[in-house]
């Protein structure tokens, strides 16, 4: 099989910050390959090192150890001019948009092209094309203060694409947006990836963002990569403790104490239904299974299950109401009953 070359390869990358209180190891021994054309997610808790990692990828921060290899060239080996050149191939968007408030939408998108000394009419033409792609053609004269968060991020995306980058780095690009706007911006990023072939790197602390658009994901925890893989694989079978925590959520801690016990009687009908799952989903409370047994009587599954209800009175009542409403026979029991 043909071996694909990564567009970005991080080798033993480390980053330390010297502070008044000592040295902070923000990244340690990061090894990662990102391939051209993919949407790659990097997820982790606050302070894990995500922003530092993207800032090292485009050399806004120089790594303290290891290397960033971009399209086969070690950035470490390049001088300032070479690094600037590589950086032009990597657009970036942020949570707080970072638009220039004194410039209107069109002139914000033109800004990076001005820096590159692109002739004005050419820049304006390109900016208008990009604004059309992000769905903001009719707002080119508006100022950032007159736009919604979602619109501001669309302008930022158009601006980031103005210099035809090969990679788009998105650091918590949807974290300040409501769920619907988030969805729309993620769809736009996917469209840009598919239409323009731009490699997209998405930094987030939200699993939903990864699930919505990423092909592969790296989970970063306390300055290290905990695991990397296809989103479908990591979601179905996270190997690391942090992966399990991010994907499955924290275990629910409910106080059961010496709370009420209830025996549910399964007749033939109820045995085909996921009685307990339905109960938990409907009542949104966990229950504790204390005992369960089934018997086959003349082809009918008869059984009982003793469950412990939450200690909270309201939650207990919800469960009992549910059982009564759903017509599931039950009786209260004591510990001596089984
Ligand atoms: N310029 C800096 N000087 C000193 N320490 C820094 C600097 N930048 C980051 N750090 C530290 O490095 C660690 C990683 O920070 P980073 O901003 O990369 O985390 P993050 O994963 O992006 O978090 P968040 O989700 O909150 O944005 C933190 O402990 C942070 O305090
Ligand atoms: Mg960050």
XYZ file of N, CA and C in Angstrom, residues 37-262:
678
model
N -5.710 17.054 3.524
C -7.114 16.840 3.173
C -7.977 16.323 4.293
N -7.391 15.999 5.433
C -8.255 15.496 6.508
C -8.720 16.628 7.429
N -9.792 16.320 8.178
C -10.208 17.215 9.261
C -9.773 16.532 10.542
N -8.780 17.130 11.177
C -8.147 16.490 12.327
C -8.545 17.231 13.596
N -9.021 16.515 14.577
C -9.438 17.135 15.836
C -8.396 16.956 16.921
N -8.242 17.974 17.755
C -7.407 17.849 18.952
C -8.285 18.255 20.126
N -8.518 17.303 21.032
C -9.434 17.579 22.139
C -8.722 17.375 23.461
N -9.127 18.152 24.451
C -8.554 18.003 25.787
C -9.203 18.991 26.732
N -8.963 18.771 28.008
C -9.535 19.657 29.017
C -8.782 20.987 29.013
N -9.325 21.954 29.714
C -8.689 23.268 29.810
C -7.298 23.122 30.424
N -6.323 23.764 29.794
C -4.956 23.715 30.319
C -4.159 22.517 29.850
N -4.765 21.654 29.015
C -4.080 20.434 28.556
C -2.896 20.759 27.645
N -2.968 21.897 26.953
C -1.875 22.281 26.054
C -2.306 22.453 24.604
N -3.622 22.502 24.366
C -4.140 22.551 22.998
C -3.694 23.808 22.244
N -3.904 24.971 22.872
C -3.556 26.220 22.181
C -2.059 26.301 21.955
N -1.296 25.853 22.948
C 0.159 25.850 22.788
C 0.537 24.973 21.589
N -0.154 23.853 21.446
C 0.149 22.941 20.338
C -0.107 23.606 18.984
N -1.249 24.244 18.802
C -1.485 24.902 17.494
C -0.513 26.040 17.274
N -0.183 26.750 18.347
C 0.741 27.883 18.184
C 2.153 27.394 17.850
N 2.471 26.171 18.261
C 3.760 25.591 17.858
C 3.708 25.119 16.406
N 2.539 24.604 15.994
C 2.429 24.105 14.619
C 2.742 25.224 13.622
N 2.221 26.431 13.880
C 2.526 27.509 12.927
C 3.654 28.425 13.417
N 4.367 27.958 14.434
C 5.559 28.660 14.921
C 5.286 30.053 15.469
N 4.028 30.309 15.886
C 3.790 31.525 16.665
C 4.570 31.379 17.969
N 4.709 30.116 18.413
C 5.601 29.779 19.527
C 6.653 28.833 18.968
N 7.919 29.122 19.242
C 8.955 28.173 18.829
C 9.008 27.053 19.866
N 8.929 25.790 19.434
C 9.021 24.686 20.396
C 10.374 24.713 21.111
N 10.403 24.221 22.352
C 11.682 24.167 23.076
C 12.451 22.906 22.708
N 11.735 21.868 22.258
C 12.434 20.681 21.784
C 11.621 20.045 20.675
N 12.251 19.147 19.926
C 11.552 18.466 18.841
C 11.374 19.358 17.637
N 10.497 18.934 16.731
C 10.424 19.622 15.447
C 9.007 19.590 14.869
N 8.745 20.590 14.036
C 7.528 20.597 13.216
C 7.992 20.423 11.773
N 7.496 19.386 11.117
C 7.859 19.185 9.713
C 6.622 19.495 8.883
N 6.749 20.533 8.033
C 5.614 20.948 7.211
C 5.934 20.624 5.757
N 5.123 19.793 5.148
C 5.345 19.322 3.770
C 6.780 18.865 3.568
N 7.288 18.108 4.511
C 8.620 17.516 4.364
C 9.772 18.421 4.786
N 9.476 19.700 5.114
C 10.557 20.612 5.502
C 10.517 20.876 7.000
N 11.662 20.708 7.648
C 11.743 20.971 9.076
C 11.705 22.483 9.303
N 10.726 22.963 10.069
C 10.623 24.405 10.291
C 11.804 24.907 11.116
N 12.324 24.026 11.964
C 13.472 24.385 12.803
C 14.675 24.795 11.949
N 14.748 24.146 10.777
C 15.915 24.398 9.928
C 15.785 25.696 9.136
N 14.601 26.300 9.160
C 14.371 27.494 8.344
C 14.696 28.763 9.123
N 15.096 29.776 8.409
C 15.271 31.101 9.017
C 13.927 31.794 9.104
N 13.956 33.047 9.544
C 12.730 33.797 9.738
C 11.891 33.885 8.453
N 12.581 34.144 7.321
C 11.853 34.303 6.056
C 11.150 32.997 5.680
N 11.844 31.892 5.873
C 11.275 30.583 5.540
C 10.086 30.264 6.425
N 10.208 30.585 7.710
C 9.105 30.328 8.637
C 7.897 31.193 8.263
N 8.157 32.458 7.912
C 7.050 33.328 7.480
C 6.357 32.762 6.260
N 7.138 32.216 5.366
C 6.576 31.633 4.150
C 5.670 30.444 4.513
N 6.184 29.572 5.395
C 5.400 28.403 5.806
C 4.132 28.853 6.528
N 4.265 29.894 7.335
C 3.115 30.359 8.120
C 1.988 30.862 7.204
N 2.366 31.406 6.039
C 1.341 31.870 5.094
C 0.494 30.711 4.591
N 1.052 29.510 4.662
C 0.295 28.339 4.220
C -0.634 27.828 5.299
N -0.644 28.517 6.469
C -1.498 28.068 7.573
C -2.346 29.229 8.075
N -3.624 29.209 7.722
C -4.540 30.229 8.226
C -4.984 29.845 9.626
N -5.470 30.842 10.378
C -5.891 30.515 11.736
C -7.141 31.304 12.127
N -8.049 30.660 12.842
C -9.201 31.364 13.416
C -9.282 31.043 14.908
N -9.925 31.959 15.646
C -9.907 31.904 17.110
C -11.317 31.971 17.688
N -11.403 31.661 18.972
C -12.687 31.775 19.678
C -13.209 33.218 19.655
N -12.284 34.175 19.831
C -12.736 35.574 19.968
C -12.608 36.339 18.643
N -12.547 35.620 17.524
C -12.619 36.141 16.157
C -11.436 37.022 15.733
N -10.999 37.954 16.624
C -9.839 38.813 16.331
C -9.982 39.620 15.031
N -11.164 40.187 14.804
C -11.322 41.061 13.632
C -10.816 42.461 13.971
N -10.514 43.239 12.938
C -10.072 44.623 13.153
C -11.321 45.496 13.195
N -11.568 46.104 14.356
C -12.853 46.792 14.561
C -12.987 48.056 13.718
N -11.850 48.658 13.318
C -11.901 49.896 12.544
C -12.118 49.644 11.053
N -12.084 48.393 10.662
C -12.227 48.081 9.236
C -13.547 47.365 8.998
N -14.150 47.647 7.842
C -15.378 46.926 7.525
C -15.044 45.490 7.086
N -16.086 44.717 6.825
C -15.929 43.300 6.497
C -14.983 43.103 5.305
N -15.234 43.823 4.230
C -14.421 43.651 3.024
C -12.947 43.947 3.319
N -12.702 45.040 4.050
C -11.309 45.440 4.310
C -10.648 44.509 5.336
N -11.433 43.864 6.198
C -10.861 42.848 7.075
C -10.340 41.670 6.244
N -11.140 41.258 5.266
C -10.735 40.107 4.454
C -9.549 40.470 3.555
N -9.493 41.753 3.146
C -8.380 42.191 2.290
C -7.061 42.311 3.057
N -7.154 42.446 4.400
C -5.979 42.790 5.206
C -4.754 41.889 4.960
N -4.889 40.557 5.046
C -3.684 39.732 4.826
C -3.130 39.864 3.413
N -4.007 40.190 2.459
C -3.522 40.351 1.083
C -2.771 41.675 0.944
N -3.207 42.687 1.713
C -2.471 43.961 1.724
C -1.057 43.730 2.232
N -0.953 42.928 3.312
C 0.367 42.648 3.880
C 1.265 41.956 2.857
N 0.621 41.179 1.995
C 1.388 40.452 0.959
C 1.570 41.287 -0.299
N 1.120 42.527 -0.245
C 1.236 43.451 -1.394
C 0.504 42.940 -2.643
N -0.624 42.279 -2.426
C -1.467 41.876 -3.555
C -2.095 43.144 -4.141
N -2.088 43.310 -5.491
C -2.734 44.493 -6.077
C -4.180 44.629 -5.585
N -4.605 45.893 -5.335
C -5.866 46.137 -4.653
C -7.067 45.495 -5.340
N -7.172 45.694 -6.673
C -8.379 45.162 -7.338
C -8.417 43.634 -7.292
N -7.244 43.046 -7.354
C -7.169 41.580 -7.245
C -7.618 41.133 -5.851
N -7.168 41.871 -4.827
C -7.511 41.535 -3.436
C -9.018 41.658 -3.219
N -9.597 42.739 -3.730
C -11.035 42.957 -3.543
C -11.828 41.854 -4.240
N -11.373 41.474 -5.421
C -12.066 40.413 -6.162
C -12.039 39.106 -5.364
N -10.870 38.765 -4.857
C -10.714 37.530 -4.072
C -11.557 37.608 -2.793
N -11.523 38.776 -2.143
C -12.281 38.932 -0.892
C -13.769 38.722 -1.156
N -14.258 39.261 -2.279
C -15.697 39.106 -2.583
C -16.048 37.649 -2.855
N -15.149 36.942 -3.526
C -15.387 35.504 -3.769
C -15.505 34.763 -2.432
N -14.575 35.091 -1.520
C -14.568 34.408 -0.228
C -15.806 34.760 0.589
N -16.204 36.031 0.524
C -17.399 36.438 1.275
C -18.629 35.726 0.734
N -18.634 35.494 -0.565
C -19.760 34.751 -1.126
C -19.749 33.313 -0.589
N -18.555 32.731 -0.520
C -18.462 31.349 -0.052
C -18.932 31.211 1.394
N -18.627 32.207 2.221
C -19.039 32.107 3.631
C -20.442 32.687 3.854
N -21.092 33.110 2.777
C -22.486 33.548 2.881
C -22.656 34.957 3.436
N -21.688 35.860 3.144
C -21.784 37.214 3.708
C -21.642 38.313 2.650
N -21.966 37.967 1.393
C -21.818 38.944 0.319
C -22.526 40.253 0.618
N -23.674 40.154 1.268
C -24.488 41.357 1.481
C -24.014 42.188 2.681
N -22.973 41.765 3.366
C -22.538 42.522 4.539
C -21.138 43.100 4.395
N -20.654 43.275 3.155
C -19.250 43.666 3.006
C -18.941 45.046 3.580
N -19.945 45.900 3.713
C -19.682 47.234 4.261
C -19.931 47.345 5.760
N -20.383 46.252 6.379
C -20.669 46.299 7.824
C -19.365 46.278 8.617
N -19.426 46.827 9.827
C -18.280 46.775 10.737
C -18.483 45.622 11.720
N -17.390 45.081 12.265
C -17.532 43.920 13.153
C -18.579 44.119 14.249
N -18.643 45.317 14.832
C -19.594 45.545 15.929
C -21.048 45.362 15.479
N -21.270 45.414 14.170
C -22.650 45.286 13.664
C -23.003 43.836 13.307
N -22.085 42.903 13.616
C -22.314 41.511 13.212
C -22.554 40.614 14.415
N -23.260 39.517 14.188
C -23.431 38.494 15.231
C -22.132 37.679 15.342
N -22.031 36.897 16.395
C -20.842 36.061 16.582
C -20.590 35.136 15.396
N -21.656 34.495 14.927
C -21.520 33.583 13.796
C -21.039 34.312 12.551
N -21.569 35.526 12.328
C -21.136 36.301 11.153
C -19.677 36.729 11.288
N -19.301 37.110 12.521
C -17.897 37.502 12.736
C -16.967 36.333 12.422
N -17.377 35.120 12.852
C -16.506 33.976 12.588
C -16.449 33.688 11.088
N -17.529 33.940 10.369
C -17.510 33.761 8.911
C -16.513 34.718 8.261
N -16.491 35.968 8.747
C -15.519 36.942 8.217
C -14.102 36.449 8.522
N -13.906 35.971 9.757
C -12.575 35.492 10.155
C -12.139 34.316 9.272
N -13.098 33.451 8.933
C -12.773 32.306 8.069
C -12.377 32.801 6.678
N -13.159 33.755 6.147
C -12.829 34.306 4.820
C -11.444 34.941 4.850
N -11.145 35.677 5.917
C -9.845 36.337 6.028
C -8.718 35.299 6.107
N -8.962 34.229 6.880
C -7.925 33.198 7.035
C -7.638 32.483 5.711
N -8.652 32.465 4.825
C -8.472 31.753 3.551
C -7.925 32.658 2.443
N -7.799 33.966 2.747
C -7.465 34.941 1.701
C -6.138 34.644 1.014
N -5.190 34.092 1.750
C -3.868 33.839 1.164
C -3.722 32.392 0.673
N -4.860 31.758 0.430
C -4.859 30.371 -0.077
C -4.033 29.401 0.758
N -4.299 29.336 2.053
C -3.504 28.423 2.884
C -3.826 26.966 2.563
N -2.898 26.087 2.932
C -3.146 24.654 2.765
C -3.768 24.072 4.016
N -3.560 24.785 5.126
C -4.043 24.295 6.411
C -4.817 25.418 7.093
N -5.948 25.053 7.710
C -6.695 26.020 8.510
C -6.710 25.534 9.958
N -6.117 26.328 10.850
C -6.063 25.981 12.272
C -7.212 26.689 12.982
N -8.028 25.930 13.704
C -9.200 26.526 14.350
C -9.089 26.283 15.854
N -8.797 27.330 16.622
C -8.637 27.160 18.070
C -9.935 27.556 18.772
N -10.731 26.574 19.162
C -12.010 26.792 19.855
C -12.891 27.764 19.057
N -12.930 27.564 17.731
C -13.596 28.521 16.844
C -15.091 28.627 17.087
N -15.693 27.613 17.700
C -17.141 27.670 17.909
C -17.505 27.777 19.392
N -16.500 27.945 20.249
C -16.780 27.895 21.691
C -17.591 29.084 22.206
N -17.621 30.187 21.438
C -18.389 31.340 21.896
C -19.756 31.409 21.217
N -20.110 30.351 20.473
C -21.340 30.416 19.668
C -22.419 29.489 20.225
N -23.679 29.814 19.941
C -24.771 28.949 20.412
C -24.803 27.668 19.567
N -25.543 26.651 20.005
C -25.482 25.344 19.326
C -25.839 25.383 17.842
N -26.853 26.154 17.458
C -27.217 26.189 16.038
C -26.161 26.867 15.194
N -25.630 27.982 15.714
C -24.580 28.694 14.975
C -23.328 27.817 14.889
N -23.054 27.106 15.979
C -21.914 26.171 15.973
C -22.061 25.169 14.842
N -23.256 24.613 14.728
C -23.518 23.615 13.693
C -23.252 24.196 12.303
N -23.739 25.424 12.087
C -23.593 26.061 10.773
C -22.119 26.337 10.461
N -21.378 26.809 11.450
C -19.950 27.100 11.220
C -19.183 25.802 10.965
N -19.524 24.735 11.693
C -18.847 23.453 11.479
C -19.139 22.936 10.072
N -20.386 23.105 9.623
C -20.733 22.694 8.259
C -19.916 23.477 7.243
N -19.745 24.778 7.517
C -18.960 25.623 6.605
C -17.507 25.126 6.539
N -16.951 24.775 7.700
C -15.569 24.271 7.714
C -15.456 22.973 6.909
N -16.486 22.153 7.031
C -16.489 20.882 6.287
C -16.546 21.148 4.784
N -17.371 22.122 4.406
C -17.523 22.481 3.004
C -16.190 22.998 2.438
N -15.524 23.839 3.230
C -14.231 24.396 2.810
C -13.215 23.272 2.626
N -13.249 22.339 3.561
C -12.347 21.186 3.481
C -12.603 20.387 2.213
N -13.869 20.100 1.928
C -14.188 19.262 0.777
C -14.005 20.002 -0.546
N -14.424 21.280 -0.587
C -14.368 22.037 -1.849
C -12.958 22.474 -2.195
N -12.253 23.024 -1.189
C -10.934 23.596 -1.477
C -9.801 22.632 -1.148
N -10.121 21.514 -0.494
C -9.071 20.565 -0.132
C -8.169 21.053 0.986
N -8.621 22.081 1.704
C -7.808 22.614 2.806
C -7.832 21.627 3.978
N -6.668 21.322 4.518
C -6.578 20.480 5.711
C -7.045 21.316 6.905
N -7.967 20.780 7.690
C -8.516 21.559 8.798
C -8.109 20.913 10.119
N -7.553 21.708 11.019
C -7.206 21.210 12.351
C -8.091 21.927 13.365
N -8.889 21.139 14.054
C -9.904 21.685 14.948
C -9.504 21.429 16.398
N -9.310 22.494 17.151
C -8.992 22.382 18.574
C -10.271 22.640 19.360
N -10.604 21.775 20.281
C -11.850 21.958 21.025
C -11.806 21.216 22.358
N -12.708 21.590 23.255
C -12.875 20.793 24.469
C -14.218 20.066 24.410
N -14.923 20.183 23.258
C -16.265 19.584 23.144
C -16.263 18.371 22.214
N -16.675 17.226 22.739
C -16.750 16.022 21.916
C -17.682 16.222 20.726
N -18.753 16.977 20.920
C -19.737 17.185 19.857
C -19.117 17.766 18.597
N -18.146 18.639 18.790
C -17.478 19.278 17.648
C -16.678 18.238 16.871
N -15.974 17.386 17.607
C -15.166 16.330 16.979
C -16.091 15.383 16.203
N -17.168 15.001 16.867
C -18.116 14.053 16.291
C -18.728 14.608 15.013
N -18.980 15.921 15.003
C -19.683 16.529 13.867
C -18.841 16.526 12.600
N -17.539 16.798 12.689
C -16.802 16.972 11.420
C -15.457 16.265 11.302
N -14.905 15.742 12.383
C -13.516 15.265 12.272
C -13.411 13.839 11.732
N -12.334 13.598 10.982
C -12.028 12.250 10.508
C -11.230 11.505 11.574
N -10.187 12.167 12.082
C -9.366 11.554 13.134
C -9.240 12.534 14.286
N -8.853 12.001 15.429
C -8.761 12.860 16.611
C -7.573 12.440 17.468
N -6.948 13.436 18.092
C -5.934 13.164 19.118
C -6.475 13.714 20.431
N -6.366 12.911 21.472
C -6.784 13.377 22.791
C -5.531 13.795 23.538
N -5.525 15.034 24.013
C -4.350 15.544 24.703
C -4.703 15.741 26.171
N -3.807 15.268 27.030
C -4.070 15.326 28.471
C -2.770 15.675 29.188
N -2.826 16.701 29.978
C -1.665 17.120 30.778
C -0.384 17.114 29.952
N -0.409 17.833 28.844
C 0.775 18.066 28.004
C 1.203 16.881 27.142
N 0.479 15.756 27.220
C 0.846 14.574 26.446
C -0.318 14.130 25.564
N 0.013 13.412 24.474
C -1.046 12.799 23.676
C -1.459 11.500 24.371
N -2.726 11.392 24.707
C -3.200 10.178 25.388
C -3.566 9.095 24.384
N -4.216 9.472 23.277
C -4.476 8.513 22.199
C -4.836 9.232 20.914
N -4.620 8.550 19.789
C -4.912 9.101 18.462
C -5.610 8.025 17.657
N -6.561 8.407 16.838
C -7.176 7.400 15.975
C -8.368 7.955 15.215
N -9.010 7.063 14.446
C -10.224 7.432 13.723
C -11.294 7.774 14.752
N -12.082 8.809 14.465
C -13.101 9.244 15.420
C -14.044 8.087 15.760
N -14.438 7.319 14.737
C -15.387 6.227 14.988
C -14.802 5.216 15.969
N -13.503 4.930 15.833
C -12.880 3.949 16.726
C -12.736 4.482 18.143
N -12.269 5.707 18.246
C -12.033 6.268 19.588
C -13.365 6.447 20.322
N -14.402 6.815 19.550
C -15.701 7.004 20.198
C -16.291 5.690 20.691
N -16.064 4.619 19.922
C -16.693 3.370 20.339
C -15.847 2.646 21.379
N -14.532 2.926 21.400
C -13.705 2.156 22.320
C -12.511 2.983 22.811
N -12.786 4.032 23.597
C -11.665 4.845 24.088
C -10.767 4.019 25.002
N -9.452 4.133 24.775
C -8.516 3.297 25.535
C -7.993 4.018 26.779
N -7.861 5.341 26.686
C -7.242 6.074 27.790
C -8.304 6.501 28.799
N -7.854 6.734 30.020
C -8.784 7.181 31.061
C -9.415 8.516 30.671
N -8.610 9.411 30.124
C -9.142 10.728 29.748
C -10.124 10.574 28.580
N -9.836 9.652 27.657
C -10.745 9.397 26.539
C -12.095 8.925 27.041
N -12.045 7.996 28.002
C -13.309 7.488 28.557
C -14.065 8.608 29.269
N -13.318 9.452 29.955
C -13.980 10.544 30.681
C -14.639 11.531 29.716
N -13.908 11.868 28.639
C -14.452 12.841 27.683
C -15.649 12.271 26.933
N -15.579 10.989 26.599
C -16.603 10.414 25.733
C -17.811 9.915 26.532
N -17.555 9.237 27.612
C -18.680 8.672 28.375
C -19.157 9.631 29.457
N -18.381 10.651 29.753
C -18.762 11.557 30.823
C -18.362 10.975 32.160
N -18.442 11.788 33.177
C -18.093 11.311 34.511
C -19.157 10.348 35.001
N -18.761 9.384 35.799
C -19.721 8.455 36.389
C -20.655 9.247 37.303
N -21.922 8.876 37.255
C -22.886 9.592 38.096
C -22.738 9.109 39.538
N -22.607 10.055 40.453
C -22.549 9.673 41.857
C -23.873 10.030 42.508
N -24.671 9.029 42.788
C -25.953 9.281 43.422
C -25.931 8.638 44.798
N -26.514 9.342 45.742
C -26.549 8.820 47.097
C -27.720 7.840 47.220
N -27.409 6.564 47.448
C -28.470 5.588 47.643
C -28.735 5.357 49.136
N -27.648 5.379 49.937
C -27.800 5.184 51.375
C -28.663 3.961 51.661
N -29.634 4.101 52.577
C -30.528 2.970 52.865
C -31.900 3.272 52.278
N -31.867 3.744 51.028
C -33.118 4.188 50.402
C -34.018 2.999 50.057
N -35.189 3.347 49.554
C -36.257 2.371 49.313
C -35.895 1.295 48.298
N -36.338 0.074 48.546
C -36.147 -1.027 47.592
C -37.500 -1.383 46.992
N -37.487 -1.695 45.699
C -38.732 -2.029 45.010
C -38.519 -3.299 44.207
